[in-house]
Coordinates of C-alpha atoms in Angstrom, one line a residue:
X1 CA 0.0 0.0 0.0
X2 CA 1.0 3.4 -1.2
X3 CA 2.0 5.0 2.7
X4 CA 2.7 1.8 4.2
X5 CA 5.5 0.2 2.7
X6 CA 7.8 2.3 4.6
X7 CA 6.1 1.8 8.3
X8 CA 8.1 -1.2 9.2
X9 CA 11.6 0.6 8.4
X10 CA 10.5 3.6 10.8
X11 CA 9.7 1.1 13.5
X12 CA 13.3 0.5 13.8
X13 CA 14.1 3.9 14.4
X14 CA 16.1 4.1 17.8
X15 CA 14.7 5.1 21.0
X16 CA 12.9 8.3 20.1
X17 CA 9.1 9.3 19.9
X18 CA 7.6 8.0 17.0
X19 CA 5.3 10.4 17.1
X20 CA 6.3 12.8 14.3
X21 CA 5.5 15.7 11.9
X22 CA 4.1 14.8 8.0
X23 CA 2.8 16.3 5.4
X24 CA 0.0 17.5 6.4
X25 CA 2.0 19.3 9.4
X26 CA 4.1 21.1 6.4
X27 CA 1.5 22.4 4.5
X28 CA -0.3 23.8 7.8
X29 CA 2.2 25.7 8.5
X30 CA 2.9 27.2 4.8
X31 CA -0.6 27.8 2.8
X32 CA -1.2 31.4 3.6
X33 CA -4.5 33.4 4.2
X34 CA -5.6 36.6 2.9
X35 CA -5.0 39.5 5.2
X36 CA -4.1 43.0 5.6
X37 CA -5.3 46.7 5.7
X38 CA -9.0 47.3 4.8
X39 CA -8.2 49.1 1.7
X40 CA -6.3 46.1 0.3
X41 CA -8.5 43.4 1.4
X42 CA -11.2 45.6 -0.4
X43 CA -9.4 45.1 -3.5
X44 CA -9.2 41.3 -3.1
X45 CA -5.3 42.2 -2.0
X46 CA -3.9 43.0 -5.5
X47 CA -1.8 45.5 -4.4
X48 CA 1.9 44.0 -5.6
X49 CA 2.4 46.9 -8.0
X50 CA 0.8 49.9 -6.4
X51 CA 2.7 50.4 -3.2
X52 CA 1.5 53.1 -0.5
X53 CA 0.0 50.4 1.5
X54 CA 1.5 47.8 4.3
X55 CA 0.1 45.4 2.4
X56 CA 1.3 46.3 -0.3
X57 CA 4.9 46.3 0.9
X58 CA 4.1 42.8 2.6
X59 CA 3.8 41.8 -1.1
X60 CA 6.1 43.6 -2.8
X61 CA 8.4 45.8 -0.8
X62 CA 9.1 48.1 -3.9
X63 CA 5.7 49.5 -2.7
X64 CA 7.5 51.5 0.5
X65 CA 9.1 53.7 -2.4
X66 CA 5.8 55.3 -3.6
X67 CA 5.6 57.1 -0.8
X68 CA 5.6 60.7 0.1
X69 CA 5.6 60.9 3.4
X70 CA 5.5 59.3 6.5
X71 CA 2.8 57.1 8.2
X72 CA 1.4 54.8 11.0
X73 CA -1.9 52.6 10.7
X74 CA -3.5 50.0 12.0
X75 CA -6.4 47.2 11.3
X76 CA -8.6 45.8 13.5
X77 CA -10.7 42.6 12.4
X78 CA -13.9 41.6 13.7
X79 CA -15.2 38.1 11.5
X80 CA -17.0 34.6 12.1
X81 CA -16.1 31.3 10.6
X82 CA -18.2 28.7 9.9
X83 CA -17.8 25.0 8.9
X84 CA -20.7 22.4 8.5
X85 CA -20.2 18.8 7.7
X86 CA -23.6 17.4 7.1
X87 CA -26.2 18.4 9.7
X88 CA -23.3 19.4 11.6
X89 CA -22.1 23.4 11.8
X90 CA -19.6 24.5 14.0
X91 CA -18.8 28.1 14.4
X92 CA -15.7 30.7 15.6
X93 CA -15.8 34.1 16.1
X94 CA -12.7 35.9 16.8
X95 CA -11.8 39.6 16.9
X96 CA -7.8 40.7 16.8
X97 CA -5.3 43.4 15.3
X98 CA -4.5 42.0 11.5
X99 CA -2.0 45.1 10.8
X100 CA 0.2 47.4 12.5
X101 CA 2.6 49.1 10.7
X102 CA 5.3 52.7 10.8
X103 CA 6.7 54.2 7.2
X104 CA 9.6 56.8 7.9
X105 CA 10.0 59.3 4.7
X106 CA 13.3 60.5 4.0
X107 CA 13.9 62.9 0.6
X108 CA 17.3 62.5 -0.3
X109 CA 17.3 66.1 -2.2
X110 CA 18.8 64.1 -5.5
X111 CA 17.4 63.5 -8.9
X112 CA 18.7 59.6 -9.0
X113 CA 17.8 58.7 -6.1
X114 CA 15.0 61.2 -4.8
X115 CA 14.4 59.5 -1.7
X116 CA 14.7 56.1 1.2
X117 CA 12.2 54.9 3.0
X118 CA 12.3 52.7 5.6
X119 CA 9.4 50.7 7.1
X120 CA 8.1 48.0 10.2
X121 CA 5.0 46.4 9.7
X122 CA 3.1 43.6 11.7
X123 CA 0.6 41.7 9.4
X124 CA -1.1 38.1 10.4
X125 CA -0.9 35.8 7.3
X126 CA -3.2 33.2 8.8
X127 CA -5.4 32.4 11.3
X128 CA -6.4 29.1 12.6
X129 CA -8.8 29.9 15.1
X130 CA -11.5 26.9 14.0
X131 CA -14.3 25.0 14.9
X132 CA -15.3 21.5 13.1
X133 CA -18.2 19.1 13.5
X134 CA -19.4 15.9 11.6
X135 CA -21.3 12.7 12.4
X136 CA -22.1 10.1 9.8
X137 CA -21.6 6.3 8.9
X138 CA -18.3 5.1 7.4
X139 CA -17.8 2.2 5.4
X140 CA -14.6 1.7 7.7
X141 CA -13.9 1.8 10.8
X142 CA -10.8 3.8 12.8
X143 CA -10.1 0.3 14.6
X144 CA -9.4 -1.5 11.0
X145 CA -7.5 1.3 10.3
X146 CA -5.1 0.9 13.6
X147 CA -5.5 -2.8 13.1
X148 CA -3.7 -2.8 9.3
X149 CA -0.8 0.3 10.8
X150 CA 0.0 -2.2 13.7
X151 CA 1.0 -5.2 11.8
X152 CA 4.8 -6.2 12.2
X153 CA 4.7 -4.8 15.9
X154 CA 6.0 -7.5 18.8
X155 CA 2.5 -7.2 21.3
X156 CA 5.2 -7.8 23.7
X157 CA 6.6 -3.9 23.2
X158 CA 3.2 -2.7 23.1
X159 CA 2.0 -3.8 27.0
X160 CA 1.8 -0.3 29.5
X161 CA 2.8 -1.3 32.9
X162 CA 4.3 0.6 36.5
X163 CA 7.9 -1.6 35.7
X164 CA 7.6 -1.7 31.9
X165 CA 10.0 0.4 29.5
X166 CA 7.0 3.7 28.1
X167 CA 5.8 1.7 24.9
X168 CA 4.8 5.4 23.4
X169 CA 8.8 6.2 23.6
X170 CA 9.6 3.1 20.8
X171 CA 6.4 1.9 19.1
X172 CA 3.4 3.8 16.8
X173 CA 1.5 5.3 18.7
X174 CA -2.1 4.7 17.4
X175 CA -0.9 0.7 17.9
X176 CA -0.1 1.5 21.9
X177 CA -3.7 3.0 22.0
X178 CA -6.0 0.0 20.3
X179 CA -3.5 -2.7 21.8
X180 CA -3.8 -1.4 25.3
X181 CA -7.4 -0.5 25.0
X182 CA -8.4 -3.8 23.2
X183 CA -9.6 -2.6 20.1
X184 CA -7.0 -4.7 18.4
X185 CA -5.7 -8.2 18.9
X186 CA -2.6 -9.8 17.7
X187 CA -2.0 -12.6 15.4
X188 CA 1.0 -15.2 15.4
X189 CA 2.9 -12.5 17.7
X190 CA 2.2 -9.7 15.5
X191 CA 2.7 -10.1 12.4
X192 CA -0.8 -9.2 11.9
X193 CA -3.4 -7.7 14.5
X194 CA -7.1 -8.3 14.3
X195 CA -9.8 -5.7 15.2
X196 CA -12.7 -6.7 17.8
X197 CA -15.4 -8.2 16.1
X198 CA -18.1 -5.7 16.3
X199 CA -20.3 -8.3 14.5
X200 CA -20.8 -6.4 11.0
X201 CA -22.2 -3.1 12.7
X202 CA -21.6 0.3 11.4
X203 CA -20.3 2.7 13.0
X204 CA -21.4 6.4 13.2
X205 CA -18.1 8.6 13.9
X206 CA -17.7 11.8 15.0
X207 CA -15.3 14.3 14.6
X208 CA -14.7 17.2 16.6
X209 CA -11.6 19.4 16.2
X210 CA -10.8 23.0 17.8
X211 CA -7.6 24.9 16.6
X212 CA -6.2 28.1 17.5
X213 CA -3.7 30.6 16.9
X214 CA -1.9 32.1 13.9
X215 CA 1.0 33.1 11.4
X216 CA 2.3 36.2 12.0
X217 CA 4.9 38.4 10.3
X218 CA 6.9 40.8 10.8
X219 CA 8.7 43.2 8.3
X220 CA 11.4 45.6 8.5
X221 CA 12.1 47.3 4.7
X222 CA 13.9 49.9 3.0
X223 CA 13.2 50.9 0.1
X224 CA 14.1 53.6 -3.1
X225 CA 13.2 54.9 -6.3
X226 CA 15.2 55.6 -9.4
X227 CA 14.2 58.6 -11.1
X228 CA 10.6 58.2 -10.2
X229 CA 10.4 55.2 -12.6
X230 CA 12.1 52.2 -11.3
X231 CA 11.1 51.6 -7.2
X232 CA 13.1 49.0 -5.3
X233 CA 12.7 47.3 -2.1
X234 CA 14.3 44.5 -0.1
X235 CA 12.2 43.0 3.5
X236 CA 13.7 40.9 6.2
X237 CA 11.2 38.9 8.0
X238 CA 10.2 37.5 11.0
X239 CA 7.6 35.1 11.1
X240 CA 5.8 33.5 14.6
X241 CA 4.1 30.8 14.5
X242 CA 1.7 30.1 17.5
X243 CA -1.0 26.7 16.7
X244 CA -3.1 24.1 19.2
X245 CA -5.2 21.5 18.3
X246 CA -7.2 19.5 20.3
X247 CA -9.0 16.6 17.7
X248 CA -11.7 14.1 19.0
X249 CA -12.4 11.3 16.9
X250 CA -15.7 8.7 18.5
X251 CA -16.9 5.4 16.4
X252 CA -20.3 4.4 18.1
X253 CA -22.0 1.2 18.1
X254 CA -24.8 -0.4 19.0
X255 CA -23.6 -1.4 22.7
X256 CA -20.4 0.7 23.4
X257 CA -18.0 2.9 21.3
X258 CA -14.4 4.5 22.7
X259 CA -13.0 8.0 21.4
X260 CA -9.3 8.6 20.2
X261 CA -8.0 12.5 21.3
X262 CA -4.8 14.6 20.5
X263 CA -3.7 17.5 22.1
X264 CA -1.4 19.0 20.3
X265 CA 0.5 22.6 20.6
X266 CA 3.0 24.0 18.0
X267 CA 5.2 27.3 18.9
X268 CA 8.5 28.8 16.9
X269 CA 10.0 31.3 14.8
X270 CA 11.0 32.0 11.2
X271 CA 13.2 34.3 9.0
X272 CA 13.1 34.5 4.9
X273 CA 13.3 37.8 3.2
X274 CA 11.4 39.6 0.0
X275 CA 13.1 41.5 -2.9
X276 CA 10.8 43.4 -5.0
X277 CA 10.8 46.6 -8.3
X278 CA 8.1 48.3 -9.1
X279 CA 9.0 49.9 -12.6
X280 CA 6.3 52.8 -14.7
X281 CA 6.9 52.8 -18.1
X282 CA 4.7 55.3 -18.7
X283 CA 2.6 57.2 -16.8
X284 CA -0.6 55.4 -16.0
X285 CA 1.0 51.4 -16.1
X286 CA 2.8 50.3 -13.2
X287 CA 4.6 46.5 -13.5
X288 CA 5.5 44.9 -10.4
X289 CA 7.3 41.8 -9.3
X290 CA 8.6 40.3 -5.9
X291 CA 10.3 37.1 -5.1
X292 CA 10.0 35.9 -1.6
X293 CA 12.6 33.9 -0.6
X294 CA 11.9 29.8 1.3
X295 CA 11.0 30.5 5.4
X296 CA 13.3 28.6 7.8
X297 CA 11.2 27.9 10.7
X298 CA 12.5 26.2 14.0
X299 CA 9.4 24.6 16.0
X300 CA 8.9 23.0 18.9
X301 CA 5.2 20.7 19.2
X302 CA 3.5 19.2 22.1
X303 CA 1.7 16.3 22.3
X304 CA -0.6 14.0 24.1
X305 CA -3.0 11.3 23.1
X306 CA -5.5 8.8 24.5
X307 CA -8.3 6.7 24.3
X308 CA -11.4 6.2 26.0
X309 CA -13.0 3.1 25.6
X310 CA -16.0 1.3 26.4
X311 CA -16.0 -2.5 24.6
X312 CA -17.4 -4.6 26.6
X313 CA -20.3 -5.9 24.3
X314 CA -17.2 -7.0 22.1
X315 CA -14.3 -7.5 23.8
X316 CA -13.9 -10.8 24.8
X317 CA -11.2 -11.1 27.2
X318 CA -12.4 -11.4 30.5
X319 CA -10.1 -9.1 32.4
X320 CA -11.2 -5.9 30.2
X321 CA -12.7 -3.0 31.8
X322 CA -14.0 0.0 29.9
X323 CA -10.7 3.1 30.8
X324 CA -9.2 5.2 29.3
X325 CA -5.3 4.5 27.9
X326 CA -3.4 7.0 27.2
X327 CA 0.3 8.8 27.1
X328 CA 2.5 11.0 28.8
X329 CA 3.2 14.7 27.5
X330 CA 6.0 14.3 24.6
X331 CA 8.4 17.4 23.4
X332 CA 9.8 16.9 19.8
X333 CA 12.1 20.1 18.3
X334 CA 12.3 20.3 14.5
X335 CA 12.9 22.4 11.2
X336 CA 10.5 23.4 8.4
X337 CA 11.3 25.1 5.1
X338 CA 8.1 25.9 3.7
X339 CA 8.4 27.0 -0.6
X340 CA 9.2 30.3 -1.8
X341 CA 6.9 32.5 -3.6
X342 CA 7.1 34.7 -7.0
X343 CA 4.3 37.7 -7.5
X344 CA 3.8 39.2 -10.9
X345 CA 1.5 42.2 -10.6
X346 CA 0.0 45.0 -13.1
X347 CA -1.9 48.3 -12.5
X348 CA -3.3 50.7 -14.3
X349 CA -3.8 54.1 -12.5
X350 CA -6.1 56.5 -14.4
X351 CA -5.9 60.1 -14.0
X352 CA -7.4 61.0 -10.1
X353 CA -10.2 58.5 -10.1
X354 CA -9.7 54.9 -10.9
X355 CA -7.4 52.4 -10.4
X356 CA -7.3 48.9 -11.5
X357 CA -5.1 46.0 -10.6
X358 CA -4.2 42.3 -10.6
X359 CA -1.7 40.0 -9.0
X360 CA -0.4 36.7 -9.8
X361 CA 1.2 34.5 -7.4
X362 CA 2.7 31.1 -7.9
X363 CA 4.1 28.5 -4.7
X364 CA 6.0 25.4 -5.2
X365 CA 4.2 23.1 -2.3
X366 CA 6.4 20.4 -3.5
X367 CA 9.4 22.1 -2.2
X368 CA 8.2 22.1 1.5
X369 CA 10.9 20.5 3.5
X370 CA 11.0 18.8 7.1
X371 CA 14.1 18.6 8.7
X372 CA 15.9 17.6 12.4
X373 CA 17.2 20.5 14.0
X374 CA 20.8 21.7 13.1
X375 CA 22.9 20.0 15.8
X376 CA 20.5 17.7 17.1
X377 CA 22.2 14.1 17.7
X378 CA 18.7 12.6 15.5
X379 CA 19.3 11.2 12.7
X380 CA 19.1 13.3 9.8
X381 CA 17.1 11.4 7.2
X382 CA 14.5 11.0 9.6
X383 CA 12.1 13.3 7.5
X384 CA 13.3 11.6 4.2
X385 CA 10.3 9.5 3.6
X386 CA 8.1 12.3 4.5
X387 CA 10.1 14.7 2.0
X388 CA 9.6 11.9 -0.5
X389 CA 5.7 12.0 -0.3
X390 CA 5.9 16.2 0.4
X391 CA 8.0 15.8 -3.3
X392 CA 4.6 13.3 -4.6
X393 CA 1.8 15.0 -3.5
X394 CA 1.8 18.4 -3.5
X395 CA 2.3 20.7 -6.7
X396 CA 2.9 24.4 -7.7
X397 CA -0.5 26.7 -7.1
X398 CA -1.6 29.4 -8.1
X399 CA -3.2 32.8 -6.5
X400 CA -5.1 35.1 -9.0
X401 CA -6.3 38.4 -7.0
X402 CA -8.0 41.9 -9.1
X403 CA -9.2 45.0 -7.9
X404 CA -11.1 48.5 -8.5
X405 CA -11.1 51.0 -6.9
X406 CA -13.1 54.3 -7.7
X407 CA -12.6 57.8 -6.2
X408 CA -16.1 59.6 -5.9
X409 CA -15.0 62.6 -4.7
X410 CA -11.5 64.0 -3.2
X411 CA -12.3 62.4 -0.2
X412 CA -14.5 59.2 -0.7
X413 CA -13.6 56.0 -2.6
X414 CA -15.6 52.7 -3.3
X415 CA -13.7 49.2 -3.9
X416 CA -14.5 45.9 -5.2
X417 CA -11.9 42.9 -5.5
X418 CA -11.8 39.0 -6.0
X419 CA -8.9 36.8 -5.5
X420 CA -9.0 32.5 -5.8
X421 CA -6.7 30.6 -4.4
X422 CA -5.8 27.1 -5.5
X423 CA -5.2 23.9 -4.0
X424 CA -1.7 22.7 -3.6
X425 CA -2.3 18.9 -4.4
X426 CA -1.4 16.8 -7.1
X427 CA -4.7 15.5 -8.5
X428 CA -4.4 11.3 -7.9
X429 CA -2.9 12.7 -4.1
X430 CA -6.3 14.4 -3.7
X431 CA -8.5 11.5 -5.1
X432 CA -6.8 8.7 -3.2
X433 CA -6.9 10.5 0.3
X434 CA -4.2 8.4 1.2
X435 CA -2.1 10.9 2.9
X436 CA 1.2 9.8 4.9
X437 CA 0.2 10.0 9.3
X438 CA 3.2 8.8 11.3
X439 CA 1.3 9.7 14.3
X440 CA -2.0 8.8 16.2
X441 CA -3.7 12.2 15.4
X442 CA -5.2 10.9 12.0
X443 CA -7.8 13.5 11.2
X444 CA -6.8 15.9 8.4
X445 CA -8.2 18.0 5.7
X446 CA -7.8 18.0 2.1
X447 CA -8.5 21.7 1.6
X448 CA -9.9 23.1 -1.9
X449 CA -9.5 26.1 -3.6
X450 CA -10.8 29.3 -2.1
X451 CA -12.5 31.8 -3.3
X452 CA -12.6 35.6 -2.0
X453 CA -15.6 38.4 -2.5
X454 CA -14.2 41.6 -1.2
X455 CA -15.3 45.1 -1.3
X456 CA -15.2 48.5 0.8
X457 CA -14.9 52.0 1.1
X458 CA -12.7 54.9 2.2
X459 CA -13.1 58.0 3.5
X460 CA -9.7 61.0 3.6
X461 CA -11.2 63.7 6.5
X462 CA -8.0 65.7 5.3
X463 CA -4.4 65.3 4.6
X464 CA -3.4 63.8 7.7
X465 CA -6.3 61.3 8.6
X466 CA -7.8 58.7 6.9
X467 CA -10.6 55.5 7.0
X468 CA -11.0 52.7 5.4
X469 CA -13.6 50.0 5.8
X470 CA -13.8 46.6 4.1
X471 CA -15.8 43.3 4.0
X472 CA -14.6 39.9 2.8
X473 CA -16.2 37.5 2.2
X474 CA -14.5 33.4 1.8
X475 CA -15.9 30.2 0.9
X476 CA -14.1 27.0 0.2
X477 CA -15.0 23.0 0.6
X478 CA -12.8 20.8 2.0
X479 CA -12.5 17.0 1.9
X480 CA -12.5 16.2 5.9
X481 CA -10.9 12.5 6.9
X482 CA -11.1 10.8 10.2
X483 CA -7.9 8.9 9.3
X484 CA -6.7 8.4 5.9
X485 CA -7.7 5.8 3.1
X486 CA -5.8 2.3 2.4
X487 CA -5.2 1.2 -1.3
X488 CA -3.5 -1.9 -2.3
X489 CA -0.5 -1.6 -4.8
X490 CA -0.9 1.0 -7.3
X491 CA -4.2 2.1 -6.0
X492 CA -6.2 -0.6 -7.7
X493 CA -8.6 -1.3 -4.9
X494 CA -9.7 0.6 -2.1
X495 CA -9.2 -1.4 0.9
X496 CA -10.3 0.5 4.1
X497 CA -13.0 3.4 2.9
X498 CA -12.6 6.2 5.5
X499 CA -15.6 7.9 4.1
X500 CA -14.5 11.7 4.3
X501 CA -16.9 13.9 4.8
X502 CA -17.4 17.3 2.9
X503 CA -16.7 20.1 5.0
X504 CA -18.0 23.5 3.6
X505 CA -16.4 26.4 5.1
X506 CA -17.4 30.1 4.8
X507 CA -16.5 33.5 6.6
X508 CA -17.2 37.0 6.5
X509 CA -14.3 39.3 8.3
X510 CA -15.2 42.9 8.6
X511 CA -12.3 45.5 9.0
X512 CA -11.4 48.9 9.9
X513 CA -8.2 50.4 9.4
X514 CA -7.0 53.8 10.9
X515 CA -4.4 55.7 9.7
X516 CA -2.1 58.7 9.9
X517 CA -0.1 60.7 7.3
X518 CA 2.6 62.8 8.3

């Protein structure tokens, strides 16, 4: 089977946690949101060759050298996020600072080089702050699943005891958790393992996931223009990366059920930087492009798991009382690359009163890279097999984002914008669901491409003060899996059906950004 063929080699790993980071981990922690000030969100964010924004120089840090003077201005968000999986819906409502940013304007009294700028800006790339709900019937269960990733494990290893070496230190975790809880049983000492005969019922399961935190990044840019026709800019960055999930998975059946949980917490930094020209041709066209250079993230997760059982209709050993199983807290350090990114923008300022513009942005996911830590004593091809699958699965996407904006008067201006995101998976990846989890927290989503309705308006009092005000509105569908599928070789038959569900997501953020020209 596609993922498994590798599981027995990873059991032999020396005496570290085998509880450890995938795919799915990697891409969590490098697909991007939209965010930023009002007046760029208005415009669905296609701001890479207009400048005069901190979103814009986020994007494209040619953007500090259009302006004029100096500024401060910040963005508060206010929005709800909803997710509903069947009859299920599950809602978040969250209300935070998005933006925060300081441009310095320095003339330089020279016909070259006319001025240099310098800029810090905070802007949150991503939020995870999410609620999930589903319940339905699955063709498979989670206990044949743990039953097929257990075979090849010595029972003997497996046993939890007072004067018994931790099995969760050495062995997979999910087959610690169904051996201990008697879900599975083994056969001729392990080579394979059973799953309790639940007498051909179906299960209904039930997944219930809460995630918090965010991606946040920090700027710091200088920037110049050449002769008022060629703007250049260059961004170091800081990224923080703050993320807890707690997952519930429960099968029920006619007389009893159990339910598997992970607690998980993910905390670290990165650094990457962004170079970026902005170059007029003529008067009214303005060409942008940027080229942000691969994140290097150091992270350090937290993790727990257990499982709350309660058999008794099926188990038949005679000893078994329905408990709970579960492990100590674990600490595992390690390195992320996530891809770099190249933005291509045009604009087209007309006289005092409109602007349109577009961006186009395009991510390697395939280049997404999980490493050990430098100078950690672990060996360091332990993230080669999920590099392998990272390589397999995932694909360059795409981000296409367009905006108008119209000035009514001096001081009011109305905005529209649309920007769709694209998926990052290889098309067999997403239709086989067979995604690579070395670890017991098995539920995952195959996210779609998303789509983004945004418009607002703006308001100058005078040359100092401004307003802005924008709405945005996001829908995308997901493919939600309480643990992943199972094919034989070459995906020819499907032989444990986790029946994802379809998980439709939606928001509507509402923001307000206050700022300050000097």
């Amino acid at each position: 089977m596609k993922k498994i063929t590798c599981i027995l080699s990873i059991f032999l790993i020396g005496s570290v946690s085998l509880f450890a980071q995938s795919e799915v981990d990697a891409l969590r922690f490098s697909r991007e949101d939209l965010h930023g000030t009002a007046r760029a969100m208005s415009m669905g964010g296609a701001f890479g060759a207009l400048g005069g924004d901190q979103t814009a120089i986020s994007i494209n840090p040619a953007g500090i050298a259009v302006y004029r003077s100096s500024e401060v201005v910040g963005t508060l968000n206010l929005s709800q996020e909803r997710s509903g999986a069947g009859s299920q819906d599950a809602n978040k409502t969250r209300f935070d600072m998005d933006n925060l940013g300081f441009v310095g304007y320095f003339p330089m009294r020279n016909d070259v080089f006319p001025l240099l700028n310098f800029g810090f800006s905070y802007n949150r790339l991503k939020s995870f702050d999410k609620n999930i709900s589903g319940v339905g019937p699955a063709a498979s269960t989670m206990i044949d699943y743990i039953a097929d990733r257990s075979a090849g494990v010595d029972p003997s290893k497996l046993e939890i005891g007072d004067n018994l070496p931790d099995p969760f230190v050495t062995q997979p975790w999910l087959a610690v958790l169904g051996f201990n809880s008697k879900l599975i049983k083994p056969v001729n000492n392990g080579t394979r393992y059973d799953p309790v005969n639940t007498f051909g019922e179906t299960a209904i399961g039930e997944i219930r996931t809460k995630e918090r935190g965010h991606v946040d990044n920090y700027d710091f840019t200088v920037g110049t223009t050449i002769s008022h026709v060629l703007n250049l800019g260059l961004s170091l960055s800081i990224k923080d990366i703050s993320y807890s999930l707690e997952s519930d998975y429960l099968e029920d059946f006619d007389k009893g059920g159990y339910t598997l949980t992970n607690w998980i917490t993910t905390s670290g930094a990165g650094v990457s930087a962004k170079l970026g020209a902005i170059y007029r041709p003529v008067n009214f066209l303005r060409l942008g492009f940027a080229w942000h250079t691969p994140t290097l993230y150091a992270l350090t997760e937290t993790y727990e798991a257990q499982i709350d059982d309660n058999m008794g209709a099926y188990v038949t050993d005679t000893d078994y009382e329905p408990g709970q199983t579960y492990s100590a807290v674990f600490t595992n350090d390690y390195d992320l690359k996530t891809p770099g990114k190249i933005v291509a923008s045009i604009a087209g300022v007309f006289g005092n009163n409109f602007i349109a513009s577009m961006d186009y942005e395009l991510v390697d996911y395939s280049r997404m890279k999980l490493k050990v830590p430098s100078g950690s004593k672990d060996d360091p091809g332990w993230y080669d097999i999920d590099n392998e699958y990272i390589s397999m699965d995932f694909r360059s996407a795409s981000t296409v984002k367009a905006g108008l904006e119209y000035r009514f008067t001096p001081q009011f201006s109305g905005r529209l914008g649309y920007a769709w995101m694209q998926n990052p998976y290889e098309r067999t990846f997403r239709e086989s669901g067979d995604a690579y989890i070395p670890n017991s927290n098995t539920v995952y989503r195959m996210e779609g491409d998303a789509n983004y309705l945004t418009g607002g308006i703006g308001y100058r009092f005078n040359r100092n003060f401004f307003l802005d005000f924008a709405v945005v509105y996001k829908t995308q569908t997901d493919d939600l899996y309480p643990f992943p599928n199972l094919w034989t070789e070459n995906r020819e038959e499907l032989v444990i059906d986790a029946s994802p569900f379809t998980l439709k997501n939606s928001s509507i953020r509402g923001l307000i950004t206050l700022g300050y020209k000097f």
